[in-house]
Amino acid sequence: MLVVMQAHATAEDIRRVCDKIEALGYRAHSIPGAERTAIGITGNKGEVEPGTLEEMPGVQEVIKVTKPYKLVSRDMKEENTVISFPGTDATFGGPGLAVVAGPCAIESREQAFSIAERVERAGAQFFRGGAYKPRTSPYSFQGLGEEALKIMAEVRQHFGLKIVTEAIDHESLELVAEYADVIQIGARNMQNFSLLKKAGRTRKPVLLKRGMSATLEEFLMAAEYVMSEGNYQVILCERGVRTFADHTRNTLDLSLIPAVQRLSHLPIIVDPSHGTGKRNKVTPMSRAAVAVGGDGLIIEVHCDPDKALSDGMQSLYPDQFDELMAQVRQIASVVGRMVPRIGARTAAGTVSDRH
Ligand code: PEP
Ligand code: MN
């Protein structure tokens, strides 16, 4: 159920409706929109008796939400969710595109700094890098753990880039939530429901990757898990799905972008690195991702991909990332978007003006 408040409803009206919902034993999710606030009701097994709520001051109507996902849905919030980062111009879901770039895994301070320096100069606002890697083989590099998180905190301090990194389990999530600006939940964990709920109890934005064989509905339900715990800052990410195609590592399903945008107000970005698994396909698919209306990109970049400890084959050289950014900026302008600068201060205390 969804309580739609009148445009002129007061904060007090909204609070009273939330209190009433909670008193009935349900959970109230008050989500303000441009014109009105909607209050989602979760935790109910069946239908909530609308009568009592309908009569309360400031209530316009009580609507039954028929879709299995509620908080994620455009029924709940018509306009796009914009996730912003105070002190910067970067957003997910705003008119500006979000660009997240960096290595698959943090391997050393030197490796991270040399890549960060290049991606920041090229115009990325976010730095990615795995501290905890979900690897197919237990013998592959598993990540540097907290040491990598510390390196990324230094990267943020030095370059002003915001940090995106993956949590693979409950233990790592606690540390990631402490250090990162955005918590990534990987494809392999898209239906790790207890991890989703734990991420939902943090107040950091969550970058949720689509599972390798997840349907659109399963993907949105995973986002609903995070939101149902009260964290409304969810960013979806298409990263390719398993198909019979063997010319790429995964099949990047770009048709998901407009499909999600019809149903949900959440921002959605594209990962053409894991989506193709091949360096030479990352830039063309990035152009397509922006053209189709994606809210941003997440790209793997490495200064020496041949020696990378993970995903070297799909990592761009920094020069290729420069070229990608130049092309993305052109496509962005065609679809009415742009790539904002991070706008953060450098360690020296001056606004970066190298762009
Ligand atoms: C990654 O971003 O490095 C990663 C492991 O991604 P995914 O979960 O999409 O495979
Ligand atoms: Mn990777």
Tab-separated table of C-alpha atoms and ligand atoms in Angstrom:
chain	number	residue	atom	x	y	z
A	1	MET	CA	0.000	0.000	0.000
A	2	LEU	CA	1.016	3.528	-0.673
A	3	VAL	CA	-0.260	6.673	1.011
A	4	VAL	CA	-0.120	9.660	-1.300
A	5	MET	CA	-0.023	12.912	0.645
A	6	GLN	CA	-1.528	16.145	-0.623
A	7	ALA	CA	0.868	18.695	-2.090
A	8	HIS	CA	0.258	21.022	0.853
A	9	ALA	CA	0.523	18.327	3.565
A	10	THR	CA	2.663	19.501	6.466
A	11	ALA	CA	5.625	17.683	8.003
A	12	GLU	CA	3.381	17.097	11.008
A	13	ASP	CA	0.700	15.452	8.796
A	14	ILE	CA	3.359	13.180	7.322
A	15	ARG	CA	4.747	12.285	10.719
A	16	ARG	CA	1.292	11.432	12.059
A	17	VAL	CA	0.577	9.110	9.132
A	18	CYS	CA	3.960	7.380	9.623
A	19	ASP	CA	3.264	6.980	13.345
A	20	LYS	CA	-0.140	5.507	12.585
A	21	ILE	CA	1.355	2.997	10.141
A	22	GLU	CA	3.987	1.967	12.672
A	23	ALA	CA	1.343	1.707	15.408
A	24	LEU	CA	-0.527	-0.729	13.171
A	25	GLY	CA	2.632	-2.872	13.200
A	26	TYR	CA	3.959	-2.034	9.731
A	27	ARG	CA	6.943	-0.077	8.501
A	28	ALA	CA	6.486	3.402	7.002
A	29	HIS	CA	8.813	4.690	4.284
A	30	SER	CA	8.327	8.369	3.674
A	31	ILE	CA	9.782	9.316	0.293
A	32	PRO	CA	9.495	12.974	-0.684
A	33	GLY	CA	8.903	13.780	-4.344
A	34	ALA	CA	9.042	17.043	-6.250
A	35	GLU	CA	5.366	17.775	-5.685
A	36	ARG	CA	4.218	15.498	-2.928
A	37	THR	CA	5.392	12.929	-0.438
A	38	ALA	CA	4.457	9.291	-0.761
A	39	ILE	CA	4.580	6.947	2.203
A	40	GLY	CA	5.165	3.305	1.373
A	41	ILE	CA	3.872	0.648	3.743
A	42	THR	CA	5.854	-2.570	4.047
A	43	GLY	CA	5.766	-5.482	6.430
A	44	ASN	CA	2.090	-6.159	5.855
A	45	LYS	CA	1.084	-9.704	4.936
A	46	GLY	CA	-2.149	-8.839	3.264
A	47	GLU	CA	-3.988	-5.654	2.474
A	48	VAL	CA	-3.912	-2.770	4.928
A	49	GLU	CA	-7.346	-1.432	5.785
A	50	PRO	CA	-7.158	1.954	4.029
A	51	GLY	CA	-10.070	3.573	5.893
A	52	THR	CA	-8.202	4.836	8.943
A	53	LEU	CA	-5.384	6.338	6.901
A	54	GLU	CA	-7.592	7.880	4.244
A	55	GLU	CA	-9.317	10.050	6.812
A	56	MET	CA	-6.151	11.537	8.263
A	57	PRO	CA	-5.230	15.190	7.619
A	58	GLY	CA	-3.039	15.766	4.567
A	59	VAL	CA	-3.806	12.399	2.952
A	60	GLN	CA	-4.861	12.518	-0.683
A	61	GLU	CA	-5.364	8.826	-1.349
A	62	VAL	CA	-4.316	5.331	-0.372
A	63	ILE	CA	-3.308	3.186	-3.335
A	64	LYS	CA	-2.785	-0.538	-3.584
A	65	VAL	CA	0.579	-1.335	-5.204
A	66	THR	CA	0.127	-4.465	-7.245
A	67	LYS	CA	3.746	-4.954	-8.309
A	68	PRO	CA	5.920	-7.137	-6.077
A	69	TYR	CA	8.435	-4.325	-5.722
A	70	LYS	CA	7.078	-1.212	-4.102
A	71	LEU	CA	9.709	1.232	-2.871
A	72	VAL	CA	11.702	0.722	-6.073
A	73	SER	CA	8.695	1.439	-8.246
A	74	ARG	CA	7.732	4.620	-10.073
A	75	ASP	CA	4.321	4.270	-8.423
A	76	MET	CA	6.070	5.219	-5.222
A	77	LYS	CA	8.097	8.060	-6.692
A	78	GLU	CA	7.491	9.440	-10.131
A	79	GLU	CA	10.644	11.463	-10.645
A	80	ASN	CA	14.148	10.020	-10.867
A	81	THR	CA	16.125	9.475	-7.700
A	82	VAL	CA	19.274	11.554	-7.678
A	83	ILE	CA	22.074	10.454	-5.371
A	84	SER	CA	24.466	13.267	-4.623
A	85	PHE	CA	27.708	13.675	-2.751
A	86	PRO	CA	27.952	16.828	-0.651
A	87	GLY	CA	30.767	19.127	-1.645
A	88	THR	CA	30.921	17.748	-5.193
A	89	ASP	CA	28.969	18.042	-8.437
A	90	ALA	CA	28.893	14.283	-8.884
A	91	THR	CA	25.562	12.463	-8.880
A	92	PHE	CA	23.997	9.201	-9.886
A	93	GLY	CA	20.746	9.916	-11.660
A	94	GLY	CA	21.125	13.659	-12.159
A	95	PRO	CA	21.640	15.313	-15.539
A	96	GLY	CA	25.358	14.664	-15.208
A	97	LEU	CA	26.723	11.205	-15.897
A	98	ALA	CA	28.577	9.358	-13.157
A	99	VAL	CA	31.909	7.917	-14.215
A	100	VAL	CA	33.493	5.331	-11.932
A	101	ALA	CA	36.928	4.108	-12.988
A	102	GLY	CA	39.864	2.225	-11.552
A	103	PRO	CA	41.404	-1.206	-11.336
A	104	CYS	CA	39.509	-4.413	-10.768
A	105	ALA	CA	41.514	-4.911	-7.571
A	106	ILE	CA	43.755	-2.707	-5.466
A	107	GLU	CA	47.182	-4.330	-5.723
A	108	SER	CA	49.431	-1.737	-4.079
A	109	ARG	CA	49.499	1.932	-3.133
A	110	GLU	CA	51.634	2.738	-6.176
A	111	GLN	CA	49.302	0.884	-8.548
A	112	ALA	CA	46.226	2.610	-7.104
A	113	PHE	CA	47.777	6.078	-7.137
A	114	SER	CA	49.082	5.827	-10.695
A	115	ILE	CA	45.649	4.768	-11.970
A	116	ALA	CA	43.759	7.289	-9.829
A	117	GLU	CA	45.910	10.101	-11.123
A	118	ARG	CA	45.027	9.219	-14.710
A	119	VAL	CA	41.310	8.600	-14.259
A	120	GLU	CA	40.847	11.786	-12.260
A	121	ARG	CA	42.647	13.765	-14.935
A	122	ALA	CA	40.425	12.182	-17.580
A	123	GLY	CA	37.310	13.281	-15.676
A	124	ALA	CA	36.090	10.348	-13.589
A	125	GLN	CA	34.446	11.421	-10.335
A	126	PHE	CA	34.608	8.027	-8.624
A	127	PHE	CA	37.483	5.620	-8.070
A	128	ARG	CA	36.725	1.902	-8.051
A	129	GLY	CA	38.936	-0.889	-6.774
A	130	GLY	CA	38.316	-4.198	-5.103
A	131	ALA	CA	39.599	-4.796	-1.592
A	132	TYR	CA	37.649	-8.051	-1.309
A	133	LYS	CA	37.423	-9.980	-4.566
A	134	PRO	CA	34.800	-12.650	-5.211
A	135	ARG	CA	36.978	-14.950	-7.348
A	136	THR	CA	35.888	-18.104	-9.122
A	137	SER	CA	38.998	-19.892	-7.865
A	138	PRO	CA	40.066	-19.911	-4.211
A	139	TYR	CA	43.669	-19.846	-5.474
A	140	SER	CA	43.246	-16.530	-7.322
A	141	PHE	CA	44.137	-13.193	-5.720
A	142	GLN	CA	41.489	-12.469	-3.105
A	143	GLY	CA	42.228	-8.776	-2.515
A	144	LEU	CA	44.268	-6.891	0.065
A	145	GLY	CA	41.342	-6.417	2.447
A	146	GLU	CA	41.486	-3.510	4.861
A	147	GLU	CA	44.900	-2.452	3.579
A	148	ALA	CA	43.226	-1.746	0.216
A	149	LEU	CA	40.475	0.242	1.930
A	150	LYS	CA	43.120	2.385	3.574
A	151	ILE	CA	44.814	2.965	0.232
A	152	MET	CA	41.490	4.039	-1.259
A	153	ALA	CA	40.871	6.437	1.619
A	154	GLU	CA	44.226	7.989	0.751
A	155	VAL	CA	43.221	8.191	-2.911
A	156	ARG	CA	40.081	10.108	-1.920
A	157	GLN	CA	42.092	12.430	0.245
A	158	HIS	CA	44.686	13.074	-2.432
A	159	PHE	CA	42.600	13.261	-5.615
A	160	GLY	CA	39.135	14.143	-4.314
A	161	LEU	CA	37.670	11.071	-6.020
A	162	LYS	CA	34.802	9.342	-4.231
A	163	ILE	CA	35.386	5.670	-3.463
A	164	VAL	CA	33.361	2.697	-4.732
A	165	THR	CA	34.311	-0.751	-3.449
A	166	GLU	CA	32.704	-4.129	-3.008
A	167	ALA	CA	31.550	-5.877	0.157
A	168	ILE	CA	31.387	-9.645	-0.262
A	169	ASP	CA	30.086	-10.691	3.150
A	170	HIS	CA	28.897	-9.322	6.486
A	171	GLU	CA	32.387	-8.862	7.848
A	172	SER	CA	33.699	-6.917	4.868
A	173	LEU	CA	30.513	-4.869	4.648
A	174	GLU	CA	31.161	-3.341	8.042
A	175	LEU	CA	34.616	-2.210	6.996
A	176	VAL	CA	33.548	-1.118	3.512
A	177	ALA	CA	30.718	0.964	5.001
A	178	GLU	CA	33.288	2.716	7.179
A	179	TYR	CA	35.736	3.595	4.407
A	180	ALA	CA	33.790	3.831	1.140
A	181	ASP	CA	31.456	6.446	-0.312
A	182	VAL	CA	29.500	3.798	-2.224
A	183	ILE	CA	29.135	0.144	-1.208
A	184	GLN	CA	29.195	-2.231	-4.166
A	185	ILE	CA	27.264	-5.493	-3.999
A	186	GLY	CA	28.533	-7.772	-6.749
A	187	ALA	CA	26.700	-9.897	-9.286
A	188	ARG	CA	27.432	-13.069	-7.328
A	189	ASN	CA	25.761	-11.590	-4.254
A	190	MET	CA	22.706	-10.040	-5.896
A	191	GLN	CA	20.479	-12.542	-4.141
A	192	ASN	CA	22.443	-12.748	-0.911
A	193	PHE	CA	19.431	-11.501	0.970
A	194	SER	CA	21.048	-11.163	4.379
A	195	LEU	CA	23.860	-9.090	2.850
A	196	LEU	CA	21.312	-6.905	1.020
A	197	LYS	CA	19.459	-6.308	4.270
A	198	LYS	CA	22.663	-5.429	6.068
A	199	ALA	CA	23.548	-2.954	3.299
A	200	GLY	CA	20.037	-1.589	3.714
A	201	ARG	CA	20.769	-0.845	7.346
A	202	THR	CA	23.739	1.357	6.434
A	203	ARG	CA	23.222	4.900	5.203
A	204	LYS	CA	25.760	4.773	2.381
A	205	PRO	CA	24.662	4.543	-1.261
A	206	VAL	CA	24.637	0.961	-2.537
A	207	LEU	CA	25.748	0.052	-6.067
A	208	LEU	CA	23.868	-3.144	-6.821
A	209	LYS	CA	25.061	-5.236	-9.751
A	210	ARG	CA	22.694	-7.435	-11.683
A	211	GLY	CA	23.162	-11.150	-11.105
A	212	MET	CA	24.490	-13.147	-14.027
A	213	SER	CA	21.142	-14.747	-14.714
A	214	ALA	CA	18.779	-12.382	-12.967
A	215	THR	CA	15.551	-11.298	-14.593
A	216	LEU	CA	14.501	-7.671	-14.435
A	217	GLU	CA	12.040	-8.494	-11.678
A	218	GLU	CA	14.606	-10.393	-9.611
A	219	PHE	CA	16.996	-7.468	-9.985
A	220	LEU	CA	14.405	-4.949	-8.807
A	221	MET	CA	13.428	-7.214	-5.922
A	222	ALA	CA	17.067	-7.271	-4.804
A	223	ALA	CA	17.016	-3.459	-4.749
A	224	GLU	CA	13.744	-3.652	-2.826
A	225	TYR	CA	15.546	-5.668	-0.123
A	226	VAL	CA	17.985	-2.801	0.426
A	227	MET	CA	15.260	-0.148	0.386
A	228	SER	CA	12.952	-2.106	2.669
A	229	GLU	CA	15.538	-1.630	5.420
A	230	GLY	CA	15.359	2.138	5.018
A	231	ASN	CA	18.300	2.820	2.698
A	232	TYR	CA	16.790	4.529	-0.340
A	233	GLN	CA	20.098	5.309	-2.047
A	234	VAL	CA	20.390	2.410	-4.455
A	235	ILE	CA	22.182	2.533	-7.807
A	236	LEU	CA	21.511	-0.323	-10.217
A	237	CYS	CA	24.224	-1.625	-12.535
A	238	GLU	CA	23.900	-3.736	-15.676
A	239	ARG	CA	27.080	-5.819	-16.008
A	240	GLY	CA	26.167	-8.462	-18.571
A	241	VAL	CA	24.406	-11.785	-18.272
A	242	ARG	CA	25.264	-15.373	-19.222
A	243	THR	CA	24.150	-16.398	-22.689
A	244	PHE	CA	25.307	-18.804	-25.399
A	245	ALA	CA	27.392	-16.026	-26.958
A	246	ASP	CA	31.093	-16.792	-26.692
A	247	HIS	CA	32.586	-13.770	-28.426
A	248	THR	CA	32.295	-11.889	-25.142
A	249	ARG	CA	32.643	-12.892	-21.482
A	250	ASN	CA	29.033	-11.873	-20.798
A	251	THR	CA	26.285	-10.376	-22.938
A	252	LEU	CA	25.754	-6.746	-22.035
A	253	ASP	CA	21.990	-6.336	-21.923
A	254	LEU	CA	21.532	-2.666	-22.745
A	255	SER	CA	17.815	-3.086	-23.319
A	256	LEU	CA	17.563	-3.416	-19.543
A	257	ILE	CA	18.217	0.326	-19.177
A	258	PRO	CA	14.986	1.642	-20.733
A	259	ALA	CA	13.093	-1.302	-19.224
A	260	VAL	CA	14.263	-0.377	-15.716
A	261	GLN	CA	13.658	3.304	-16.306
A	262	ARG	CA	10.013	2.661	-17.134
A	263	LEU	CA	9.429	0.776	-13.925
A	264	SER	CA	11.779	2.352	-11.409
A	265	HIS	CA	12.961	5.766	-10.276
A	266	LEU	CA	16.402	4.413	-9.314
A	267	PRO	CA	19.521	5.408	-11.280
A	268	ILE	CA	21.097	2.723	-13.448
A	269	ILE	CA	24.671	2.621	-14.717
A	270	VAL	CA	26.492	0.236	-17.056
A	271	ASP	CA	29.642	-1.862	-16.614
A	272	PRO	CA	30.985	-2.598	-20.102
A	273	SER	CA	34.203	-4.050	-18.641
A	274	HIS	CA	32.602	-7.113	-17.057
A	275	GLY	CA	29.801	-6.834	-19.610
A	276	THR	CA	32.135	-7.728	-22.465
A	277	GLY	CA	35.324	-8.969	-20.806
A	278	LYS	CA	37.339	-7.654	-23.741
A	279	ARG	CA	39.282	-4.425	-23.780
A	280	ASN	CA	38.520	-3.647	-27.415
A	281	LYS	CA	34.764	-3.733	-26.791
A	282	VAL	CA	34.667	-1.480	-23.743
A	283	THR	CA	34.690	1.897	-25.513
A	284	PRO	CA	32.074	1.071	-28.185
A	285	MET	CA	29.732	-0.358	-25.536
A	286	SER	CA	30.318	2.682	-23.320
A	287	ARG	CA	29.134	4.906	-26.170
A	288	ALA	CA	26.066	2.714	-26.543
A	289	ALA	CA	25.394	2.726	-22.792
A	290	VAL	CA	25.303	6.516	-22.730
A	291	ALA	CA	23.241	6.671	-25.924
A	292	VAL	CA	20.621	4.304	-24.488
A	293	GLY	CA	20.160	6.538	-21.454
A	294	GLY	CA	22.380	4.984	-18.783
A	295	ASP	CA	23.133	7.279	-15.846
A	296	GLY	CA	26.824	6.468	-15.849
A	297	LEU	CA	29.606	3.978	-16.407
A	298	ILE	CA	31.903	1.840	-14.307
A	299	ILE	CA	35.140	1.053	-16.136
A	300	GLU	CA	38.206	-1.002	-15.271
A	301	VAL	CA	41.490	0.797	-15.959
A	302	HIS	CA	45.033	-0.422	-15.277
A	303	CYS	CA	48.433	1.065	-16.131
A	304	ASP	CA	49.895	-2.375	-16.805
A	305	PRO	CA	46.980	-4.702	-17.594
A	306	ASP	CA	49.238	-7.612	-18.579
A	307	LYS	CA	50.470	-7.752	-15.006
A	308	ALA	CA	47.075	-7.099	-13.369
A	309	LEU	CA	46.167	-9.577	-10.630
A	310	SER	CA	42.602	-9.714	-11.912
A	311	ASP	CA	40.647	-8.813	-15.055
A	312	GLY	CA	43.627	-7.488	-17.021
A	313	MET	CA	42.046	-8.597	-20.329
A	314	GLN	CA	39.170	-6.182	-19.931
A	315	SER	CA	41.080	-3.303	-18.347
A	316	LEU	CA	41.720	-0.222	-20.446
A	317	TYR	CA	45.091	1.473	-20.654
A	318	PRO	CA	44.847	5.027	-19.295
A	319	ASP	CA	45.260	6.464	-22.808
A	320	GLN	CA	42.294	4.400	-23.949
A	321	PHE	CA	40.290	5.718	-21.016
A	322	ASP	CA	41.108	9.272	-22.119
A	323	GLU	CA	39.720	8.417	-25.541
A	324	LEU	CA	36.643	6.775	-24.021
A	325	MET	CA	35.920	9.933	-22.020
A	326	ALA	CA	36.279	12.124	-25.095
A	327	GLN	CA	33.806	9.955	-27.001
A	328	VAL	CA	31.402	9.649	-24.073
A	329	ARG	CA	31.314	13.431	-23.700
A	330	GLN	CA	30.259	13.746	-27.331
A	331	ILE	CA	27.513	11.159	-27.067
A	332	ALA	CA	26.384	12.662	-23.741
A	333	SER	CA	25.774	16.031	-25.370
A	334	VAL	CA	23.573	14.396	-28.022
A	335	VAL	CA	21.303	12.906	-25.369
A	336	GLY	CA	21.237	16.056	-23.242
A	337	ARG	CA	23.703	14.896	-20.621
A	338	MET	CA	27.209	15.926	-19.601
A	339	VAL	CA	30.057	14.681	-17.426
A	340	PRO	CA	30.439	16.994	-14.430
A	341	ARG	CA	33.755	17.483	-12.725
A	342	ILE	CA	34.075	16.150	-9.255
A	343	GLY	CA	34.508	19.745	-8.094
A	344	ALA	CA	36.344	18.648	-4.978
A	345	ARG	CA	39.358	20.264	-3.504
A	346	THR	CA	42.717	18.626	-3.887
A	347	ALA	CA	44.965	17.901	-0.935
A	348	ALA	CA	46.707	21.205	-1.608
A	349	GLY	CA	43.392	22.949	-0.964
A	350	THR	CA	42.926	24.341	-4.459
A	351	VAL	CA	40.084	23.520	-6.778
A	352	SER	CA	41.422	21.274	-9.501
A	353	ASP	CA	41.475	23.228	-12.774
A	354	ARG	CA	43.325	20.790	-14.940
A	355	HIS	CA	40.340	19.839	-17.061
B	1	PEP	C1	33.921	-6.111	-10.120
B	1	PEP	O1	33.319	-5.024	-10.265
B	1	PEP	O2	35.158	-6.188	-10.063
B	1	PEP	C2	33.135	-7.356	-10.074
B	1	PEP	C3	33.577	-8.440	-9.456
B	1	PEP	O3	31.958	-7.243	-10.720
B	1	PEP	P1	30.740	-8.269	-10.875
B	1	PEP	O4	30.191	-8.479	-9.515
B	1	PEP	O5	29.810	-7.553	-11.802
B	1	PEP	O6	31.310	-9.542	-11.495
B	2	MN	MN	36.747	-7.047	-12.216
